[in-house]
Coordinates of C-alpha atoms in Angstrom, one line a residue:
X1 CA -37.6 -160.6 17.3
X2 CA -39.9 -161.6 20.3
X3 CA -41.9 -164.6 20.0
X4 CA -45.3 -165.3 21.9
X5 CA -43.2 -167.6 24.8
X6 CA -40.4 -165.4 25.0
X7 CA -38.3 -166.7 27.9
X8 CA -34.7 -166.6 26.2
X9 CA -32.9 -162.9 26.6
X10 CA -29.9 -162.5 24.4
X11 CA -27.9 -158.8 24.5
X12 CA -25.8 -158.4 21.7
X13 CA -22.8 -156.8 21.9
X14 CA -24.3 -154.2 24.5
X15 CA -26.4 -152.8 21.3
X16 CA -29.3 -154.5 21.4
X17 CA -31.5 -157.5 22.8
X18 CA -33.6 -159.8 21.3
X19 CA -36.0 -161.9 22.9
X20 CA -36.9 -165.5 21.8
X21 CA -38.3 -169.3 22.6
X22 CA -35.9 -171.1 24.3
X23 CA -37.0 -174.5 23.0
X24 CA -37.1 -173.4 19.3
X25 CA -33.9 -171.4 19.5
X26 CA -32.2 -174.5 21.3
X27 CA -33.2 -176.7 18.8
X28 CA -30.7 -175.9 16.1
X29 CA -28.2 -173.8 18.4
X30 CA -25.3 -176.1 19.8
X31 CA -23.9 -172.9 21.7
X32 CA -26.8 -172.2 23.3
X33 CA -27.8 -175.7 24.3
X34 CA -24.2 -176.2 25.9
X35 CA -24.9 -172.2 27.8
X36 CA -28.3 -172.9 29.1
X37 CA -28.1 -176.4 29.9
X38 CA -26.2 -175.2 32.6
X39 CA -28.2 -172.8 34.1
X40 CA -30.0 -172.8 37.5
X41 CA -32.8 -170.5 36.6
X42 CA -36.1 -171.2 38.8
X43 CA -38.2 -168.7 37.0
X44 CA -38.0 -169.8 33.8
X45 CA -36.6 -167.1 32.3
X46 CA -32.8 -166.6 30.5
X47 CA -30.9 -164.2 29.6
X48 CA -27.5 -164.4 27.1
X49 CA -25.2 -162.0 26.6
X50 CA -23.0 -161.9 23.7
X51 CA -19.9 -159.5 23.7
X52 CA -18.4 -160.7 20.4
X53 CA -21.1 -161.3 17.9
X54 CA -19.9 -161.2 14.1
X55 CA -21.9 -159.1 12.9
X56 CA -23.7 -157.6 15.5
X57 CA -27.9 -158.0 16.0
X58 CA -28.4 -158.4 11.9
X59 CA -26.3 -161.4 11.4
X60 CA -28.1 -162.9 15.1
X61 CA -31.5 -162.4 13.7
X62 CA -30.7 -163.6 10.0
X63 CA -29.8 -167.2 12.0
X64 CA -33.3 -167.4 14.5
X65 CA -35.5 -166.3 11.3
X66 CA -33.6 -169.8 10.0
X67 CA -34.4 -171.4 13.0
X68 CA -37.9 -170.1 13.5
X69 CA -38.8 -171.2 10.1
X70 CA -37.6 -174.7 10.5
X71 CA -35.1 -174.4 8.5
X72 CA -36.9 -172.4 5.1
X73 CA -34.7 -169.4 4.6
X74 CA -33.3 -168.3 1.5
X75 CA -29.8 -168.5 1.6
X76 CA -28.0 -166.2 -0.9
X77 CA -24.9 -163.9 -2.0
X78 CA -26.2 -160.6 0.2
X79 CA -26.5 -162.5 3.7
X80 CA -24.5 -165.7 3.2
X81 CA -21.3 -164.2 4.8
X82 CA -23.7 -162.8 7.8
X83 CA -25.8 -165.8 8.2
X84 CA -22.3 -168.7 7.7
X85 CA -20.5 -166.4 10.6
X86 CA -23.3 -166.5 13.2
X87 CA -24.1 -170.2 12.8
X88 CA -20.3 -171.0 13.4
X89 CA -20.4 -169.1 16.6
X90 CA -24.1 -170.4 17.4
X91 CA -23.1 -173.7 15.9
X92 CA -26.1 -174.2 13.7
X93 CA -25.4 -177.1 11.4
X94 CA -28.0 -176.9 9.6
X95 CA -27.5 -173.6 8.2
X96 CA -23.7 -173.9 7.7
X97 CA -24.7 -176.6 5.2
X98 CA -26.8 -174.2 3.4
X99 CA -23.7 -170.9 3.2
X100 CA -20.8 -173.9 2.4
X101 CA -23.2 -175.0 -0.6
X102 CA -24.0 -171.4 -1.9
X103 CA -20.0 -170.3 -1.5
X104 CA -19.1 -173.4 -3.9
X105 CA -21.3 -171.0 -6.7
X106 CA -19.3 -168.4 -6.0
X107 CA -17.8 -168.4 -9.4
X108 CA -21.1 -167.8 -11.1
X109 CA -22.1 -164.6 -8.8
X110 CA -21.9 -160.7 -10.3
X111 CA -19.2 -158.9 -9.5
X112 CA -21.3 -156.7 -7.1
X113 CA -22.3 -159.7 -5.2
X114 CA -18.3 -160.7 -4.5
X115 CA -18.1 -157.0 -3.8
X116 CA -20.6 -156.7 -1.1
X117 CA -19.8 -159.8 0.7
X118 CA -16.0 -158.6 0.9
X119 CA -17.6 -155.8 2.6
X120 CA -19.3 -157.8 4.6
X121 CA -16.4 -159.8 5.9
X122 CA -15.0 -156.5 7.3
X123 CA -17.9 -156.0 9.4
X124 CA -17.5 -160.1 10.8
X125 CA -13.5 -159.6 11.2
X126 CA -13.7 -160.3 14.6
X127 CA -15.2 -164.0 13.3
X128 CA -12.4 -166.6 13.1
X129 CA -14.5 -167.2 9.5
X130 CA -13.8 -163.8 8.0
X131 CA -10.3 -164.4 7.1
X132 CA -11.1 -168.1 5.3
X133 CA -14.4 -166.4 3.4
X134 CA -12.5 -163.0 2.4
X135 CA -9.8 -165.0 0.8
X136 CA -12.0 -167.0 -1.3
X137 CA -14.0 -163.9 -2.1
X138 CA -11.1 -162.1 -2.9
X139 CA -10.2 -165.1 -5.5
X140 CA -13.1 -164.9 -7.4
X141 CA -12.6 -160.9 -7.5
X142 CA -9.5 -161.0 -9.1
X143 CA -10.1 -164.1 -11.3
X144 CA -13.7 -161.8 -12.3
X145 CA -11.4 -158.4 -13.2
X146 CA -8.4 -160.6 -14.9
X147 CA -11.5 -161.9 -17.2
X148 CA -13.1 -158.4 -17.8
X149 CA -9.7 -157.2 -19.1
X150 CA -8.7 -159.7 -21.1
X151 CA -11.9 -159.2 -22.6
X152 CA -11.3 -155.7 -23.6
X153 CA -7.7 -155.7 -25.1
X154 CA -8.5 -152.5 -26.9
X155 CA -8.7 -150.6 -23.5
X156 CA -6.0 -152.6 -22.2
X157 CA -3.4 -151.2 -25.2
X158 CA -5.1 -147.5 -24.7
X159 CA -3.9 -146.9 -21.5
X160 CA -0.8 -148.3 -21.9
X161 CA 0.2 -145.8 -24.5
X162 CA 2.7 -143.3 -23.1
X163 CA 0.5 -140.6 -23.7
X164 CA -2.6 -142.1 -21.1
X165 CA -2.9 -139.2 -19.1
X166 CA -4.1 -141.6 -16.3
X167 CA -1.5 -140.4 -13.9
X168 CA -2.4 -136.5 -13.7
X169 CA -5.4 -136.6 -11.1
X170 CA -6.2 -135.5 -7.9
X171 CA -8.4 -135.6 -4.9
X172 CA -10.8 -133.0 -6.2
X173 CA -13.9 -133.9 -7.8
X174 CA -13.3 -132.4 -10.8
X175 CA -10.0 -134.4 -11.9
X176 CA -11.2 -137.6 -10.6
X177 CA -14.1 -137.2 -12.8
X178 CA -12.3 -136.1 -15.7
X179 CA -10.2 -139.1 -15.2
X180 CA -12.8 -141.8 -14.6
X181 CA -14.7 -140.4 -18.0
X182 CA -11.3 -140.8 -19.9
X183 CA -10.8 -144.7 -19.5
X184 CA -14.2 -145.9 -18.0
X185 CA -14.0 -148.7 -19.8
X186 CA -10.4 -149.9 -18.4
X187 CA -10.4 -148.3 -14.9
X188 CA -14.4 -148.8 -14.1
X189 CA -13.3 -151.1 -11.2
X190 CA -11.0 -148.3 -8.9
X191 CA -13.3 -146.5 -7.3
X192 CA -15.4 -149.4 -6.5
X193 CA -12.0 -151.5 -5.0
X194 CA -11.9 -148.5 -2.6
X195 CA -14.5 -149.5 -0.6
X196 CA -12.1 -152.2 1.2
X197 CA -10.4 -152.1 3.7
X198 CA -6.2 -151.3 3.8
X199 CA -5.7 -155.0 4.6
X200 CA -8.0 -156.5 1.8
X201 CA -6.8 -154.2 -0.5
X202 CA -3.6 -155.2 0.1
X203 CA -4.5 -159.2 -0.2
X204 CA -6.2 -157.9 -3.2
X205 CA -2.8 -156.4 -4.9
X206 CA -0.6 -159.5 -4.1
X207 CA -3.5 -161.4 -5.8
X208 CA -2.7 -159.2 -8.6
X209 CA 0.3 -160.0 -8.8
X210 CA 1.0 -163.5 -8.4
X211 CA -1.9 -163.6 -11.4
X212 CA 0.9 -161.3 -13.4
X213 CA -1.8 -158.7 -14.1
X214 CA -1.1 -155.8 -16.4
X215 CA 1.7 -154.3 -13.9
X216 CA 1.0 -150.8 -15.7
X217 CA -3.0 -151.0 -14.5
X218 CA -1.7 -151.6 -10.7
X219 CA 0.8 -149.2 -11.0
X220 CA -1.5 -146.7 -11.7
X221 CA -4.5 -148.1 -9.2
X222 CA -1.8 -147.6 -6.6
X223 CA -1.5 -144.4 -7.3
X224 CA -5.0 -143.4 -7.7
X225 CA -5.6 -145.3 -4.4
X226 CA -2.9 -143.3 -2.6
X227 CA -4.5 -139.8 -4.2
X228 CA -8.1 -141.0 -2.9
X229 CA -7.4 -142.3 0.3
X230 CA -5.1 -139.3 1.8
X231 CA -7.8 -136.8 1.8
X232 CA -9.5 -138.2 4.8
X233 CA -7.1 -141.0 6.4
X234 CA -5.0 -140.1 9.6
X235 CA -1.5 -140.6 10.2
X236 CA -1.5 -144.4 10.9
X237 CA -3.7 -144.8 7.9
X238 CA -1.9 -143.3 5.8
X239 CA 1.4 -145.0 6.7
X240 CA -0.2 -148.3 6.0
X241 CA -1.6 -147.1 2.5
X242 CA 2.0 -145.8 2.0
X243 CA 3.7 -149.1 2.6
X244 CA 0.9 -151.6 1.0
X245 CA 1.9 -149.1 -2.2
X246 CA 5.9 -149.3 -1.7
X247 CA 5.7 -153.0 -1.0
X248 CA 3.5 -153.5 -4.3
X249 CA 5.8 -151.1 -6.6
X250 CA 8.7 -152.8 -6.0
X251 CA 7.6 -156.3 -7.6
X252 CA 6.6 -154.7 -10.5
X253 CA 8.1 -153.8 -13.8
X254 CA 10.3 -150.8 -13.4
X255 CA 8.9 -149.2 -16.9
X256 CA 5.4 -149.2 -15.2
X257 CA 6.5 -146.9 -12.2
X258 CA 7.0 -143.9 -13.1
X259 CA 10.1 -141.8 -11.4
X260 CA 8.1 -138.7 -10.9
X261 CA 5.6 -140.5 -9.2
X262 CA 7.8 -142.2 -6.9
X263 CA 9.5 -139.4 -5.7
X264 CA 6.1 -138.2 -4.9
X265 CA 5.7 -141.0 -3.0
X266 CA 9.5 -140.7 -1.4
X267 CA 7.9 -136.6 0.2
X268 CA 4.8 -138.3 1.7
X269 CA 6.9 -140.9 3.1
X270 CA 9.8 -138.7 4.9
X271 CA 6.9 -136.9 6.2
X272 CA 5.2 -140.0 7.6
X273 CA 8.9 -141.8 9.2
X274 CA 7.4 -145.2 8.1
X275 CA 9.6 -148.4 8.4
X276 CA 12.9 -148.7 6.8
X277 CA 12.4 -151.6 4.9
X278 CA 10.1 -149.9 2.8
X279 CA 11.7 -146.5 3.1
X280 CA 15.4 -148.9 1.9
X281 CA 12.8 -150.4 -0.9
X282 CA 11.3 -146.9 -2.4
X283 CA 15.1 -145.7 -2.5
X284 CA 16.3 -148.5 -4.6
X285 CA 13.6 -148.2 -7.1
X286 CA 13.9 -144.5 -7.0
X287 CA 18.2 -145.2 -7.6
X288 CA 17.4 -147.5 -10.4
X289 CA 15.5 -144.9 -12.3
X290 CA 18.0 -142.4 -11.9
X291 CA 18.4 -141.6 -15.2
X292 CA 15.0 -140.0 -15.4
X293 CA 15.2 -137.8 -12.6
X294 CA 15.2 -134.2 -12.9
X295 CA 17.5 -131.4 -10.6
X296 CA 13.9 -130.6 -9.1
X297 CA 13.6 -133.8 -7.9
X298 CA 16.7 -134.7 -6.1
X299 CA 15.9 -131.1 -4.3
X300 CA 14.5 -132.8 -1.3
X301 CA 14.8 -130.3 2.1
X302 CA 17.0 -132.1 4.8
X303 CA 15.0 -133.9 8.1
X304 CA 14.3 -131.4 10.7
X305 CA 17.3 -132.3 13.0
X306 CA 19.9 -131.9 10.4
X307 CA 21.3 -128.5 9.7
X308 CA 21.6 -129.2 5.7
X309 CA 19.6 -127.2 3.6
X310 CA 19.1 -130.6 1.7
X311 CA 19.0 -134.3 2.1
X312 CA 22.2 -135.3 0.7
X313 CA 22.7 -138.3 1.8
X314 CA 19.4 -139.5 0.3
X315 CA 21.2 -137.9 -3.1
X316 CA 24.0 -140.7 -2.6
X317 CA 22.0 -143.8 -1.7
X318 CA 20.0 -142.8 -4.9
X319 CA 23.3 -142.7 -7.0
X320 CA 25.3 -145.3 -5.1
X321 CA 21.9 -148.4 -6.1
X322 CA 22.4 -146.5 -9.6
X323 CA 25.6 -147.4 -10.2
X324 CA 25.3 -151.1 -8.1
X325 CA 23.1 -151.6 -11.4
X326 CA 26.2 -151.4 -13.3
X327 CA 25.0 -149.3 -16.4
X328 CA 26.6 -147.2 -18.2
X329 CA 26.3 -145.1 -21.5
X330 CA 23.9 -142.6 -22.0
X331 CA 22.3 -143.5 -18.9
X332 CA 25.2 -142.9 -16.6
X333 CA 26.3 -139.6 -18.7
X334 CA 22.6 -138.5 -17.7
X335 CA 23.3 -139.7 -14.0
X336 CA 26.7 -137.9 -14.0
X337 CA 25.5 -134.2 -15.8
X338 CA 22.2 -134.6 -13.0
X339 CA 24.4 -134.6 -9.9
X340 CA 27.0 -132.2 -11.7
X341 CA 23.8 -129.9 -11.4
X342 CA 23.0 -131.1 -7.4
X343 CA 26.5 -130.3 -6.6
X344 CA 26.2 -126.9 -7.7
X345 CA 23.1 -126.2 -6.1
X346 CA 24.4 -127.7 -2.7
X347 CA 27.1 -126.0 -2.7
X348 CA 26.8 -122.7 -1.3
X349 CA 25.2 -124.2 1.6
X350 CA 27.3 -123.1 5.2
X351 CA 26.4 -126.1 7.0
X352 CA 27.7 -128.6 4.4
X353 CA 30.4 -130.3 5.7
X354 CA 33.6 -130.5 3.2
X355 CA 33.5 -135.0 3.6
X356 CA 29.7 -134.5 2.1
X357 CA 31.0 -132.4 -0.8
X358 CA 33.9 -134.1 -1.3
X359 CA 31.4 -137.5 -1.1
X360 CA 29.0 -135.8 -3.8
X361 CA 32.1 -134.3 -6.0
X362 CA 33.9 -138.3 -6.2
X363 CA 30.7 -140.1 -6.5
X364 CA 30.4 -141.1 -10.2
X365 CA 33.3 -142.2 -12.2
X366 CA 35.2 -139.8 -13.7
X367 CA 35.0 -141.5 -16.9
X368 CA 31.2 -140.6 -17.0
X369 CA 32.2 -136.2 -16.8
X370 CA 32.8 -134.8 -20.2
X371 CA 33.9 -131.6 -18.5
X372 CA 34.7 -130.4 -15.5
X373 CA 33.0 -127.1 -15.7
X374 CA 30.5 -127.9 -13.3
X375 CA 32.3 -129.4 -10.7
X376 CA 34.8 -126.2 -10.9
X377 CA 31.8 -123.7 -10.4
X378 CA 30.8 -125.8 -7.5
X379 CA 34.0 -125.8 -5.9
X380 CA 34.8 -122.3 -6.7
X381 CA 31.2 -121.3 -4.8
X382 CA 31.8 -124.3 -2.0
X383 CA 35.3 -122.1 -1.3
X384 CA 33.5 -118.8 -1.3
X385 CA 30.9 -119.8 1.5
X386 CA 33.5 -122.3 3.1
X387 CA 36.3 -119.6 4.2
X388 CA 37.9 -121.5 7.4
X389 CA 38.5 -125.0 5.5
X390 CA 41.9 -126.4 6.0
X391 CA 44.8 -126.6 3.2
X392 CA 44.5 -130.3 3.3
X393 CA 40.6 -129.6 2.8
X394 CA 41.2 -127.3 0.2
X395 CA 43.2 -130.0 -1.9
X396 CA 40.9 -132.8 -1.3
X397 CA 38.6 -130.8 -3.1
X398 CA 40.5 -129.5 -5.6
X399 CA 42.2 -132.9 -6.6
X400 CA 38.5 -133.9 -7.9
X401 CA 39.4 -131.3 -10.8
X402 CA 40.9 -132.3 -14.4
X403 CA 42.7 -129.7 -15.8
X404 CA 42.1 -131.3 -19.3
X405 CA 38.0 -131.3 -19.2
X406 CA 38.7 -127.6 -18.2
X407 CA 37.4 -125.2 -21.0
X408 CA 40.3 -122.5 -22.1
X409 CA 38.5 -119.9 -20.4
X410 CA 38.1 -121.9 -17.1
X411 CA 41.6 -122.6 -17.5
X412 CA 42.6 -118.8 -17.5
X413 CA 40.1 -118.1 -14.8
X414 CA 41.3 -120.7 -12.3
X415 CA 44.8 -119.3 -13.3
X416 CA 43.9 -115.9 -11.5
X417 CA 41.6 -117.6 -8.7
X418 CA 42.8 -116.7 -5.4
X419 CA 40.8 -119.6 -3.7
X420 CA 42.8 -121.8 -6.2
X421 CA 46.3 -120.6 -5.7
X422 CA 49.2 -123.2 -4.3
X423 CA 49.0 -123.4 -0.8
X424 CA 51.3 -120.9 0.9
X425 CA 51.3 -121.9 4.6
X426 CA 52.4 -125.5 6.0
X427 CA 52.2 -126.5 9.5
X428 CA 54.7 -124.7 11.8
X429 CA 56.7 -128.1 12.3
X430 CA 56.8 -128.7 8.8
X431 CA 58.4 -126.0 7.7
X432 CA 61.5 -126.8 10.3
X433 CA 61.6 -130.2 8.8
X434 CA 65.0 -130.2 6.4
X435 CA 65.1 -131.1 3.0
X436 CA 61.7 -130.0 2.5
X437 CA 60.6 -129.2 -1.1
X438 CA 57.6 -126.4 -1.8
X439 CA 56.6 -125.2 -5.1
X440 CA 55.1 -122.0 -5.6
X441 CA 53.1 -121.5 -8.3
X442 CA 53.4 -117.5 -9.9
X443 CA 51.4 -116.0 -11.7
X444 CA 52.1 -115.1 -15.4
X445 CA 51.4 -112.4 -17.2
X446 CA 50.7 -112.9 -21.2
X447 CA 50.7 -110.0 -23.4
X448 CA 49.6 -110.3 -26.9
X449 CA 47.9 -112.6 -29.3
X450 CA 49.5 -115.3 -28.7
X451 CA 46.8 -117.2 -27.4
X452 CA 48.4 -120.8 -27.5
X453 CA 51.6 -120.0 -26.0
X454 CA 49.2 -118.5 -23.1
X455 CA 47.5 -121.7 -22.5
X456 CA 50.4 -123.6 -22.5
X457 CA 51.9 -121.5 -19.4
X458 CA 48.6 -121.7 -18.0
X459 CA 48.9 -125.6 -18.3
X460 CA 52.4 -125.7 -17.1
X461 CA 51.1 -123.1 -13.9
X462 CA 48.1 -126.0 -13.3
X463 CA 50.9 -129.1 -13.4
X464 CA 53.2 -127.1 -11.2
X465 CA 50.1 -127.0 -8.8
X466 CA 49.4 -130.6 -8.7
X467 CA 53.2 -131.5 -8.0
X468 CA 52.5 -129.2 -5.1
X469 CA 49.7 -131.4 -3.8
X470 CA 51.8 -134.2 -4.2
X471 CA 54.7 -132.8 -2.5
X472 CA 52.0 -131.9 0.9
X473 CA 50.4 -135.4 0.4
X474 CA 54.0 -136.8 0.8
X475 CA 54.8 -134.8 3.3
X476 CA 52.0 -135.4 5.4
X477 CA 52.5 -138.9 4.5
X478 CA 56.2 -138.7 6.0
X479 CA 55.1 -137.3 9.3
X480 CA 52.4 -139.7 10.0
X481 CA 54.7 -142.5 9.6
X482 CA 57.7 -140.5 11.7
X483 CA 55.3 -140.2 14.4
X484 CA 54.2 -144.1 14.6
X485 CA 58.0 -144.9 14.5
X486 CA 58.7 -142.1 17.4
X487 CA 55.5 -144.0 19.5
X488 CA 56.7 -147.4 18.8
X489 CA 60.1 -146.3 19.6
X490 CA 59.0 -145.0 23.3
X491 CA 57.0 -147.8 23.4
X492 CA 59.7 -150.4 23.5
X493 CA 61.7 -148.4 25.9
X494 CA 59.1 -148.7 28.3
X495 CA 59.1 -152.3 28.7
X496 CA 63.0 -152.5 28.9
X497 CA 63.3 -154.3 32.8
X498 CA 65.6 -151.8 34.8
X499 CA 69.2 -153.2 36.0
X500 CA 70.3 -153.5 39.5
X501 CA 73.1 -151.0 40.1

């Protein structure tokens, strides 16, 4: 803008300079009264320089057009946020009279208007303004949408129905058009919320919230919002998007989350290391839902710097906030038969330490196992690829077995299993120990049909093997406490005083 008596330079931000009349420009602008009343000029001529502008040049020149016109400007929806930020900084009263009366209609404006003037106050963020106006922008969104839906119950109860296929949708155009033509009517506003920022979006979803919105629609904007955004966001982008999602998810109603989804979101968050207070929240949720997990999905490959072909430990902070929810019945049956399945399919893993297995083999009650015969194929395979355990190893691992939730045929295999025979070998200064007591378990033969006097020996053979274990657990017992009494007895020797001769 240059008037006919331009004598005022003002360079905004460094991108571009306007030229106006001092007199009229001073006339409404406290700031630049306060500025040039100070100056020493002798030529006549100023020059301003802005660094911090909200808004840049547009929002500058929407504020002298207001001032050049003596105070006759149209003051409306599309430049109210431009023209309210630039008069606080310039401190033109007159004008902030003008955008304070047009926000208080903000109620009555389309829901494009609200839209573009959130858009807006991301381009002013650097205003002290921006954060006041978004929020009351961002009230009238939400209040605008939770009006729309009510509206429209009939949509509403559509996508609610467990057959929505709202959830299978991608990042290609195809899907996401297939998916906005199949519930226009309920999920019109999605794409159109994605034009905000991570930050207002997130304002946006605890607005959601607190104004107990359908928790299914947000569940499934999160999602779509997470599918949308990762095609072009970077690292840090995406590890905000990640946790405004987690941080949502977890307030809402667990029947609204799916678990498949969530462990979806678990793989894009290992692969992003983003906090732990969000990674602890996603694994609680995830643990709660147990129940509806699937073998594939507990299948998670191990960080980088373990050796573990899988994440185990994820496997027991999933079942250990299970069980912290203290259900039982079907759902923990369905718990305890899905990590009978993850056992075997960890087990022939080298690098799995016998504590880990023997962690995964104890971690649901036994009162939840039907049968054992998962946990014995485990074991059997955990002993194949785990040659140089240790007897005491061994029977840890073992003990997990129940020789009553055995089926007859496991019964008569583990019977002739050499890598479930008695233990043979004790420590060297066990065997010198007197009165020692081993059992050795033979094996017997059965001829004949006599198929329930075979599993009877075969039931006598497995008790005979577990009075074993007790006899080494006793044992072992024994010798620990013989060597504490040895130590405390040297002990108090020591601090005898010596006598005098």
């Amino acid at each position: 803008m240059e008037a006919c008596c331009s004598d005022l330079e003002v360079d905004i931000n460094g991108e571009e300079t306007i030229f106006l009349n001092k007199q009229i420009i001073c006339a409404y602008s406290g700031t630049l009264r306060k500025l040039l009343g100070k100056s020493t000029c002798s030529n006549g001529n100023f020059k301003v320089i802005f660094n911090d502008f909200p808004g840049g040049g547009e929002s500058f020149e929407l504020v002298s057009r207001f001032c050049y016109n003596n105070g006759r400007f149209a003051v409306m929806p599309s430049n109210v946020v431009f023209l309210h930020c630039a008069a606080k900084f310039m401190e033109v009263t007159k004008v902030l009279e003008q955008t304070e009366k047009c926000m208080e209609e903000i109620r009555y404006w389309a829901w494009p208007e609200v839209l573009l003037c959130l858009k807006q106050c991301q381009e002013v963020e650097t205003s002290p303004e921006a954060d006041s106006l978004a929020a009351k922008l961002m009230d009238a969104l939400v209040e605008k949408l939770c009006l729309t839906i009510e509206m429209s119950p009939s949509s509403a109860a559509s996508a609610c129905s467990p057959d929505s296929s709202l959830f299978r949708f991608s990042c290609d155009s195809k899907s996401t058009e297939s998916f906005k033509n199949s519930s226009v009517r309920f999920t019109w506003w999605f794409d159109e919320v994605l034009v905000l920022s991570p930050g207002l979006v997130e304002t946006f979803l605890k607005l959601m919230v607190s104004r107990k919105f359908d928790n299914l629609i947000i569940s499934r904007f999160l999602f779509y919002y997470q599918k949308v955004k990762f095609c072009s966001a970077s690292s840090h982008e995406k590890r905000k998007i990640l946790e405004t999602i987690i941080d949502t998810l977890c307030v809402l109603d667990r029947s609204c989350v799916p678990c498949k989804s969530l462990f979806g979101v678990l793989r894009l968050a290992l692969g992003l290391n983003i906090n732990k207070i969000c990674m602890n929240k996603l694994e609680l949720m995830i643990g709660h839902q147990l129940d509806q997990a699937t073998l594939d999905n507990l299948l998670v490959p191990s960080p980088s710097k373990s050796s573990h072909l899988y994440y185990v430990n994820l496997v027991l902070r999933f079942t250990k906030a299970f069980l912290d929810g203290e259900r039982g019945g079907l759902q923990l049956k369905k718990v305890s038969s899905l990590i009978d399945q993850y056992i075997a399919e960890v087990a022939p893993d080298p690098c799995l330490k016998p504590s880990k297995f023997l962690s995964l083999l104890s971690l649901v009650p036994d009162s939840a196992r039907e049968s054992h015969e998962e946990i014995y194929r485990a074991i059997d395979m955990y002993l194949e690829a785990h040659t140089g355990l240790t007897d005491g190893e061994k029977l840890n691992l073992i003990r997990t077995l129940s020789y009553e939730k055995l089926s007859g045929e496991s019964r008569a295999h583990i019977s002739h299993n050499p890598k479930f025979q008695a233990i043979e070998t004790l420590d060297e200064q066990q065997q010198q120990q007197p009165k020692q007591l081993i059992l050795r378990m033979e094996k017997v033969e059965i001829s004949g049909d006599n198929e329930k006097l075979k599993e009877h020996i075969e039931g006598i053979q497995w008790r005979v093997m577990e009075l074993e274990r007790a006899c080494l657990k006793m044992q072992n017992q024994m010798e620990v406490i013989k060597k504490r009494s040895k130590s405390s007895s040297k002990g108090s020797n020591r601090s005898l005083p010596k006598l005098c001769s």
